[in-house]
Amino acid sequence: INKGTGQGVIVGMPIVAGDGLVGKVTEASRTRATITLIDSPGLGVGVRTERSREEAVTQGRSGDRLLRLGFIDNPRSPIAEGELLFTAGVVGSAYPPDIPVARVVRIDRDRGDLDPDILAEPLVDLDKLLFVKALRWAPTNATVPGGG
């Protein structure tokens, strides 16, 4: 992005667009900053599901924009296609709670697997970003699980 530390943008800041989470700042100079997008394989986002409120972590996949849902608290929870995912905002989280992230688009529950294979599509069109906003967020402001 064309803003940097001279304008208050620092490494670690969450980045959002109108529809939800885009990623976070991973490099910053005085006049520019680099954002790592939520679908990058090396970036995980702590999320919770809309209905069942299960916590999990999104994982980017090489070659497409879909996110894989991993580290699900309860792999047998009734997560459904179409369900929205929001940032979890647990203690120490890199993101504030309740930012829209993605929508579940596919669930494969193979009998032999312990965890279902759940794929979600980011709510923000990551290929057509024009304007983004950097959020001032200190991870110590996160909520305690179950505490709101």
mmCIF file with all atom_site columns, C-alpha atoms in Angstrom:
data_model
loop_
_atom_site.group_PDB
_atom_site.id
_atom_site.type_symbol
_atom_site.label_atom_id
_atom_site.label_alt_id
_atom_site.label_comp_id
_atom_site.label_asym_id
_atom_site.label_entity_id
_atom_site.label_seq_id
_atom_site.pdbx_PDB_ins_code
_atom_site.Cartn_x
_atom_site.Cartn_y
_atom_site.Cartn_z
_atom_site.occupancy
_atom_site.B_iso_or_equiv
_atom_site.pdbx_formal_charge
_atom_site.auth_seq_id
_atom_site.auth_comp_id
_atom_site.auth_asym_id
_atom_site.auth_atom_id
_atom_site.pdbx_PDB_model_num
ATOM 1   C CA . ILE A 1 1   ? 0.000   0.000   0.000  1.00 0.00 ? 1   ILE A CA 1
ATOM 2   C CA . ASN A 1 2   ? 1.116   3.560   -0.466 1.00 0.00 ? 2   ASN A CA 1
ATOM 3   C CA . LYS A 1 3   ? 1.209   4.414   3.255  1.00 0.00 ? 3   LYS A CA 1
ATOM 4   C CA . GLY A 1 4   ? 3.906   3.529   5.739  1.00 0.00 ? 4   GLY A CA 1
ATOM 5   C CA . THR A 1 5   ? 5.321   4.262   9.158  1.00 0.00 ? 5   THR A CA 1
ATOM 6   C CA . GLY A 1 6   ? 5.313   7.980   8.374  1.00 0.00 ? 6   GLY A CA 1
ATOM 7   C CA . GLN A 1 7   ? 1.506   7.780   8.292  1.00 0.00 ? 7   GLN A CA 1
ATOM 8   C CA . GLY A 1 8   ? 1.226   5.467   11.314 1.00 0.00 ? 8   GLY A CA 1
ATOM 9   C CA . VAL A 1 9   ? 1.099   2.111   9.520  1.00 0.00 ? 9   VAL A CA 1
ATOM 10  C CA . ILE A 1 10  ? 3.151   -0.496  11.389 1.00 0.00 ? 10  ILE A CA 1
ATOM 11  C CA . VAL A 1 11  ? 3.916   -4.202  11.052 1.00 0.00 ? 11  VAL A CA 1
ATOM 12  C CA . GLY A 1 12  ? 1.145   -6.374  12.480 1.00 0.00 ? 12  GLY A CA 1
ATOM 13  C CA . MET A 1 13  ? -1.775  -4.031  11.760 1.00 0.00 ? 13  MET A CA 1
ATOM 14  C CA . PRO A 1 14  ? -4.886  -5.835  10.505 1.00 0.00 ? 14  PRO A CA 1
ATOM 15  C CA . ILE A 1 15  ? -6.085  -4.684  7.079  1.00 0.00 ? 15  ILE A CA 1
ATOM 16  C CA . VAL A 1 16  ? -9.769  -4.603  6.132  1.00 0.00 ? 16  VAL A CA 1
ATOM 17  C CA . ALA A 1 17  ? -11.909 -3.608  3.162  1.00 0.00 ? 17  ALA A CA 1
ATOM 18  C CA . GLY A 1 18  ? -15.648 -3.001  2.974  1.00 0.00 ? 18  GLY A CA 1
ATOM 19  C CA . ASP A 1 19  ? -16.578 -6.697  3.038  1.00 0.00 ? 19  ASP A CA 1
ATOM 20  C CA . GLY A 1 20  ? -14.167 -7.875  5.725  1.00 0.00 ? 20  GLY A CA 1
ATOM 21  C CA . LEU A 1 21  ? -10.630 -8.965  6.524  1.00 0.00 ? 21  LEU A CA 1
ATOM 22  C CA . VAL A 1 22  ? -7.940  -8.622  3.840  1.00 0.00 ? 22  VAL A CA 1
ATOM 23  C CA . GLY A 1 23  ? -4.770  -9.546  5.742  1.00 0.00 ? 23  GLY A CA 1
ATOM 24  C CA . LYS A 1 24  ? -2.124  -7.863  7.858  1.00 0.00 ? 24  LYS A CA 1
ATOM 25  C CA . VAL A 1 25  ? 0.892   -5.625  7.421  1.00 0.00 ? 25  VAL A CA 1
ATOM 26  C CA . THR A 1 26  ? 4.052   -7.729  7.303  1.00 0.00 ? 26  THR A CA 1
ATOM 27  C CA . GLU A 1 27  ? 6.594   -5.087  6.206  1.00 0.00 ? 27  GLU A CA 1
ATOM 28  C CA . ALA A 1 28  ? 6.608   -1.307  6.556  1.00 0.00 ? 28  ALA A CA 1
ATOM 29  C CA . SER A 1 29  ? 8.912   1.488   5.493  1.00 0.00 ? 29  SER A CA 1
ATOM 30  C CA . ARG A 1 30  ? 8.413   5.222   5.930  1.00 0.00 ? 30  ARG A CA 1
ATOM 31  C CA . THR A 1 31  ? 6.238   5.562   2.802  1.00 0.00 ? 31  THR A CA 1
ATOM 32  C CA . ARG A 1 32  ? 5.021   2.045   1.944  1.00 0.00 ? 32  ARG A CA 1
ATOM 33  C CA . ALA A 1 33  ? 3.758   -1.125  3.567  1.00 0.00 ? 33  ALA A CA 1
ATOM 34  C CA . THR A 1 34  ? 3.351   -4.708  2.398  1.00 0.00 ? 34  THR A CA 1
ATOM 35  C CA . ILE A 1 35  ? 0.192   -6.638  3.193  1.00 0.00 ? 35  ILE A CA 1
ATOM 36  C CA . THR A 1 36  ? 0.116   -10.429 3.405  1.00 0.00 ? 36  THR A CA 1
ATOM 37  C CA . LEU A 1 37  ? -3.344  -11.534 2.266  1.00 0.00 ? 37  LEU A CA 1
ATOM 38  C CA . ILE A 1 38  ? -5.497  -13.953 4.258  1.00 0.00 ? 38  ILE A CA 1
ATOM 39  C CA . ASP A 1 39  ? -5.217  -16.582 1.536  1.00 0.00 ? 39  ASP A CA 1
ATOM 40  C CA . SER A 1 40  ? -1.416  -16.726 1.751  1.00 0.00 ? 40  SER A CA 1
ATOM 41  C CA . PRO A 1 41  ? -0.254  -20.229 2.753  1.00 0.00 ? 41  PRO A CA 1
ATOM 42  C CA . GLY A 1 42  ? 1.923   -18.877 5.573  1.00 0.00 ? 42  GLY A CA 1
ATOM 43  C CA . LEU A 1 43  ? -0.800  -16.815 7.251  1.00 0.00 ? 43  LEU A CA 1
ATOM 44  C CA . GLY A 1 44  ? -3.368  -18.326 9.613  1.00 0.00 ? 44  GLY A CA 1
ATOM 45  C CA . VAL A 1 45  ? -6.350  -16.419 10.963 1.00 0.00 ? 45  VAL A CA 1
ATOM 46  C CA . GLY A 1 46  ? -8.117  -17.446 14.162 1.00 0.00 ? 46  GLY A CA 1
ATOM 47  C CA . VAL A 1 47  ? -11.835 -17.584 13.387 1.00 0.00 ? 47  VAL A CA 1
ATOM 48  C CA . ARG A 1 48  ? -15.117 -18.663 14.929 1.00 0.00 ? 48  ARG A CA 1
ATOM 49  C CA . THR A 1 49  ? -18.140 -19.963 13.097 1.00 0.00 ? 49  THR A CA 1
ATOM 50  C CA . GLU A 1 50  ? -21.339 -17.946 12.965 1.00 0.00 ? 50  GLU A CA 1
ATOM 51  C CA . ARG A 1 51  ? -23.828 -20.485 14.335 1.00 0.00 ? 51  ARG A CA 1
ATOM 52  C CA . SER A 1 52  ? -21.928 -23.087 16.335 1.00 0.00 ? 52  SER A CA 1
ATOM 53  C CA . ARG A 1 53  ? -19.286 -20.569 17.510 1.00 0.00 ? 53  ARG A CA 1
ATOM 54  C CA . GLU A 1 54  ? -16.573 -23.200 17.035 1.00 0.00 ? 54  GLU A CA 1
ATOM 55  C CA . GLU A 1 55  ? -13.052 -21.816 16.900 1.00 0.00 ? 55  GLU A CA 1
ATOM 56  C CA . ALA A 1 56  ? -10.603 -22.785 14.173 1.00 0.00 ? 56  ALA A CA 1
ATOM 57  C CA . VAL A 1 57  ? -7.746  -21.386 12.074 1.00 0.00 ? 57  VAL A CA 1
ATOM 58  C CA . THR A 1 58  ? -7.923  -20.573 8.366  1.00 0.00 ? 58  THR A CA 1
ATOM 59  C CA . GLN A 1 59  ? -5.051  -21.757 6.212  1.00 0.00 ? 59  GLN A CA 1
ATOM 60  C CA . GLY A 1 60  ? -4.306  -20.446 2.723  1.00 0.00 ? 60  GLY A CA 1
ATOM 61  C CA . ARG A 1 61  ? -3.792  -22.927 -0.090 1.00 0.00 ? 61  ARG A CA 1
ATOM 62  C CA . SER A 1 62  ? -1.367  -22.629 -2.979 1.00 0.00 ? 62  SER A CA 1
ATOM 63  C CA . GLY A 1 63  ? -3.011  -22.137 -6.354 1.00 0.00 ? 63  GLY A CA 1
ATOM 64  C CA . ASP A 1 64  ? -6.418  -20.772 -5.394 1.00 0.00 ? 64  ASP A CA 1
ATOM 65  C CA . ARG A 1 65  ? -8.154  -18.237 -3.160 1.00 0.00 ? 65  ARG A CA 1
ATOM 66  C CA . LEU A 1 66  ? -10.008 -20.745 -0.972 1.00 0.00 ? 66  LEU A CA 1
ATOM 67  C CA . LEU A 1 67  ? -9.129  -21.121 2.705  1.00 0.00 ? 67  LEU A CA 1
ATOM 68  C CA . ARG A 1 68  ? -8.942  -24.455 4.506  1.00 0.00 ? 68  ARG A CA 1
ATOM 69  C CA . LEU A 1 69  ? -10.349 -24.561 8.005  1.00 0.00 ? 69  LEU A CA 1
ATOM 70  C CA . GLY A 1 70  ? -7.977  -26.350 10.369 1.00 0.00 ? 70  GLY A CA 1
ATOM 71  C CA . PHE A 1 71  ? -7.439  -26.866 14.070 1.00 0.00 ? 71  PHE A CA 1
ATOM 72  C CA . ILE A 1 72  ? -11.194 -27.020 14.665 1.00 0.00 ? 72  ILE A CA 1
ATOM 73  C CA . ASP A 1 73  ? -12.029 -27.169 18.382 1.00 0.00 ? 73  ASP A CA 1
ATOM 74  C CA . ASN A 1 74  ? -14.732 -29.784 17.831 1.00 0.00 ? 74  ASN A CA 1
ATOM 75  C CA . PRO A 1 75  ? -14.385 -31.535 14.445 1.00 0.00 ? 75  PRO A CA 1
ATOM 76  C CA . ARG A 1 76  ? -17.867 -33.029 14.866 1.00 0.00 ? 76  ARG A CA 1
ATOM 77  C CA . SER A 1 77  ? -19.583 -29.658 15.311 1.00 0.00 ? 77  SER A CA 1
ATOM 78  C CA . PRO A 1 78  ? -22.481 -28.897 12.963 1.00 0.00 ? 78  PRO A CA 1
ATOM 79  C CA . ILE A 1 79  ? -20.652 -26.453 10.678 1.00 0.00 ? 79  ILE A CA 1
ATOM 80  C CA . ALA A 1 80  ? -22.726 -25.931 7.529  1.00 0.00 ? 80  ALA A CA 1
ATOM 81  C CA . GLU A 1 81  ? -22.117 -24.711 3.992  1.00 0.00 ? 81  GLU A CA 1
ATOM 82  C CA . GLY A 1 82  ? -22.976 -21.023 3.756  1.00 0.00 ? 82  GLY A CA 1
ATOM 83  C CA . GLU A 1 83  ? -21.959 -20.373 7.359  1.00 0.00 ? 83  GLU A CA 1
ATOM 84  C CA . LEU A 1 84  ? -19.936 -17.210 7.923  1.00 0.00 ? 84  LEU A CA 1
ATOM 85  C CA . LEU A 1 85  ? -16.557 -17.103 9.653  1.00 0.00 ? 85  LEU A CA 1
ATOM 86  C CA . PHE A 1 86  ? -15.512 -14.139 11.820 1.00 0.00 ? 86  PHE A CA 1
ATOM 87  C CA . THR A 1 87  ? -12.222 -13.319 13.532 1.00 0.00 ? 87  THR A CA 1
ATOM 88  C CA . ALA A 1 88  ? -12.215 -15.016 16.938 1.00 0.00 ? 88  ALA A CA 1
ATOM 89  C CA . GLY A 1 89  ? -10.347 -12.273 18.810 1.00 0.00 ? 89  GLY A CA 1
ATOM 90  C CA . VAL A 1 90  ? -9.076  -14.570 21.555 1.00 0.00 ? 90  VAL A CA 1
ATOM 91  C CA . VAL A 1 91  ? -6.409  -13.331 23.978 1.00 0.00 ? 91  VAL A CA 1
ATOM 92  C CA . GLY A 1 92  ? -3.249  -12.438 22.076 1.00 0.00 ? 92  GLY A CA 1
ATOM 93  C CA . SER A 1 93  ? -4.954  -12.534 18.674 1.00 0.00 ? 93  SER A CA 1
ATOM 94  C CA . ALA A 1 94  ? -3.484  -10.514 15.815 1.00 0.00 ? 94  ALA A CA 1
ATOM 95  C CA . TYR A 1 95  ? -7.025  -9.438  14.857 1.00 0.00 ? 95  TYR A CA 1
ATOM 96  C CA . PRO A 1 96  ? -9.906  -7.789  16.714 1.00 0.00 ? 96  PRO A CA 1
ATOM 97  C CA . PRO A 1 97  ? -12.993 -9.966  17.222 1.00 0.00 ? 97  PRO A CA 1
ATOM 98  C CA . ASP A 1 98  ? -15.959 -10.166 14.862 1.00 0.00 ? 98  ASP A CA 1
ATOM 99  C CA . ILE A 1 99  ? -14.438 -9.035  11.563 1.00 0.00 ? 99  ILE A CA 1
ATOM 100 C CA . PRO A 1 100 ? -16.087 -10.989 8.724  1.00 0.00 ? 100 PRO A CA 1
ATOM 101 C CA . VAL A 1 101 ? -13.544 -13.282 7.042  1.00 0.00 ? 101 VAL A CA 1
ATOM 102 C CA . ALA A 1 102 ? -15.093 -15.945 4.801  1.00 0.00 ? 102 ALA A CA 1
ATOM 103 C CA . ARG A 1 103 ? -18.098 -18.124 3.966  1.00 0.00 ? 103 ARG A CA 1
ATOM 104 C CA . VAL A 1 104 ? -17.975 -21.946 4.106  1.00 0.00 ? 104 VAL A CA 1
ATOM 105 C CA . VAL A 1 105 ? -18.381 -23.266 0.552  1.00 0.00 ? 105 VAL A CA 1
ATOM 106 C CA . ARG A 1 106 ? -17.561 -26.976 0.853  1.00 0.00 ? 106 ARG A CA 1
ATOM 107 C CA . ILE A 1 107 ? -17.467 -29.639 3.554  1.00 0.00 ? 107 ILE A CA 1
ATOM 108 C CA . ASP A 1 108 ? -16.123 -33.159 2.954  1.00 0.00 ? 108 ASP A CA 1
ATOM 109 C CA . ARG A 1 109 ? -16.652 -35.539 5.867  1.00 0.00 ? 109 ARG A CA 1
ATOM 110 C CA . ASP A 1 110 ? -14.890 -38.743 4.844  1.00 0.00 ? 110 ASP A CA 1
ATOM 111 C CA . ARG A 1 111 ? -15.507 -41.639 7.207  1.00 0.00 ? 111 ARG A CA 1
ATOM 112 C CA . GLY A 1 112 ? -11.805 -42.407 7.676  1.00 0.00 ? 112 GLY A CA 1
ATOM 113 C CA . ASP A 1 113 ? -10.742 -38.846 8.489  1.00 0.00 ? 113 ASP A CA 1
ATOM 114 C CA . LEU A 1 114 ? -10.744 -37.469 12.012 1.00 0.00 ? 114 LEU A CA 1
ATOM 115 C CA . ASP A 1 115 ? -11.324 -33.893 10.830 1.00 0.00 ? 115 ASP A CA 1
ATOM 116 C CA . PRO A 1 116 ? -13.646 -32.834 8.028  1.00 0.00 ? 116 PRO A CA 1
ATOM 117 C CA . ASP A 1 117 ? -12.101 -30.996 5.069  1.00 0.00 ? 117 ASP A CA 1
ATOM 118 C CA . ILE A 1 118 ? -13.784 -27.575 5.183  1.00 0.00 ? 118 ILE A CA 1
ATOM 119 C CA . LEU A 1 119 ? -13.149 -24.900 2.549  1.00 0.00 ? 119 LEU A CA 1
ATOM 120 C CA . ALA A 1 120 ? -14.203 -21.265 2.779  1.00 0.00 ? 120 ALA A CA 1
ATOM 121 C CA . GLU A 1 121 ? -14.167 -18.392 0.311  1.00 0.00 ? 121 GLU A CA 1
ATOM 122 C CA . PRO A 1 122 ? -12.927 -14.996 1.510  1.00 0.00 ? 122 PRO A CA 1
ATOM 123 C CA . LEU A 1 123 ? -15.709 -12.400 1.638  1.00 0.00 ? 123 LEU A CA 1
ATOM 124 C CA . VAL A 1 124 ? -13.389 -9.748  0.191  1.00 0.00 ? 124 VAL A CA 1
ATOM 125 C CA . ASP A 1 125 ? -12.510 -10.093 -3.494 1.00 0.00 ? 125 ASP A CA 1
ATOM 126 C CA . LEU A 1 126 ? -8.744  -10.209 -3.001 1.00 0.00 ? 126 LEU A CA 1
ATOM 127 C CA . ASP A 1 127 ? -8.146  -9.758  -6.737 1.00 0.00 ? 127 ASP A CA 1
ATOM 128 C CA . LYS A 1 128 ? -9.930  -6.389  -6.877 1.00 0.00 ? 128 LYS A CA 1
ATOM 129 C CA . LEU A 1 129 ? -8.672  -4.377  -3.932 1.00 0.00 ? 129 LEU A CA 1
ATOM 130 C CA . LEU A 1 130 ? -8.731  -0.618  -4.459 1.00 0.00 ? 130 LEU A CA 1
ATOM 131 C CA . PHE A 1 131 ? -9.124  0.785   -0.961 1.00 0.00 ? 131 PHE A CA 1
ATOM 132 C CA . VAL A 1 132 ? -8.174  -0.783  2.345  1.00 0.00 ? 132 VAL A CA 1
ATOM 133 C CA . LYS A 1 133 ? -8.019  0.389   5.931  1.00 0.00 ? 133 LYS A CA 1
ATOM 134 C CA . ALA A 1 134 ? -5.335  -0.360  8.516  1.00 0.00 ? 134 ALA A CA 1
ATOM 135 C CA . LEU A 1 135 ? -6.738  -0.944  12.005 1.00 0.00 ? 135 LEU A CA 1
ATOM 136 C CA . ARG A 1 136 ? -4.962  0.225   15.130 1.00 0.00 ? 136 ARG A CA 1
ATOM 137 C CA . TRP A 1 137 ? -5.090  -2.938  17.190 1.00 0.00 ? 137 TRP A CA 1
ATOM 138 C CA . ALA A 1 138 ? -3.121  -4.098  20.179 1.00 0.00 ? 138 ALA A CA 1
ATOM 139 C CA . PRO A 1 139 ? -3.461  -7.854  20.745 1.00 0.00 ? 139 PRO A CA 1
ATOM 140 C CA . THR A 1 140 ? -3.751  -7.297  24.501 1.00 0.00 ? 140 THR A CA 1
ATOM 141 C CA . ASN A 1 141 ? -7.202  -5.781  23.827 1.00 0.00 ? 141 ASN A CA 1
ATOM 142 C CA . ALA A 1 142 ? -8.567  -9.152  22.714 1.00 0.00 ? 142 ALA A CA 1
ATOM 143 C CA . THR A 1 143 ? -11.469 -10.797 24.480 1.00 0.00 ? 143 THR A CA 1
ATOM 144 C CA . VAL A 1 144 ? -11.241 -13.830 26.727 1.00 0.00 ? 144 VAL A CA 1
ATOM 145 C CA . PRO A 1 145 ? -12.830 -16.952 25.176 1.00 0.00 ? 145 PRO A CA 1
ATOM 146 C CA . GLY A 1 146 ? -16.415 -17.250 26.366 1.00 0.00 ? 146 GLY A CA 1
ATOM 147 C CA . GLY A 1 147 ? -16.207 -13.771 27.868 1.00 0.00 ? 147 GLY A CA 1
ATOM 148 C CA . GLY A 1 148 ? -17.860 -11.895 25.001 1.00 0.00 ? 148 GLY A CA 1
#
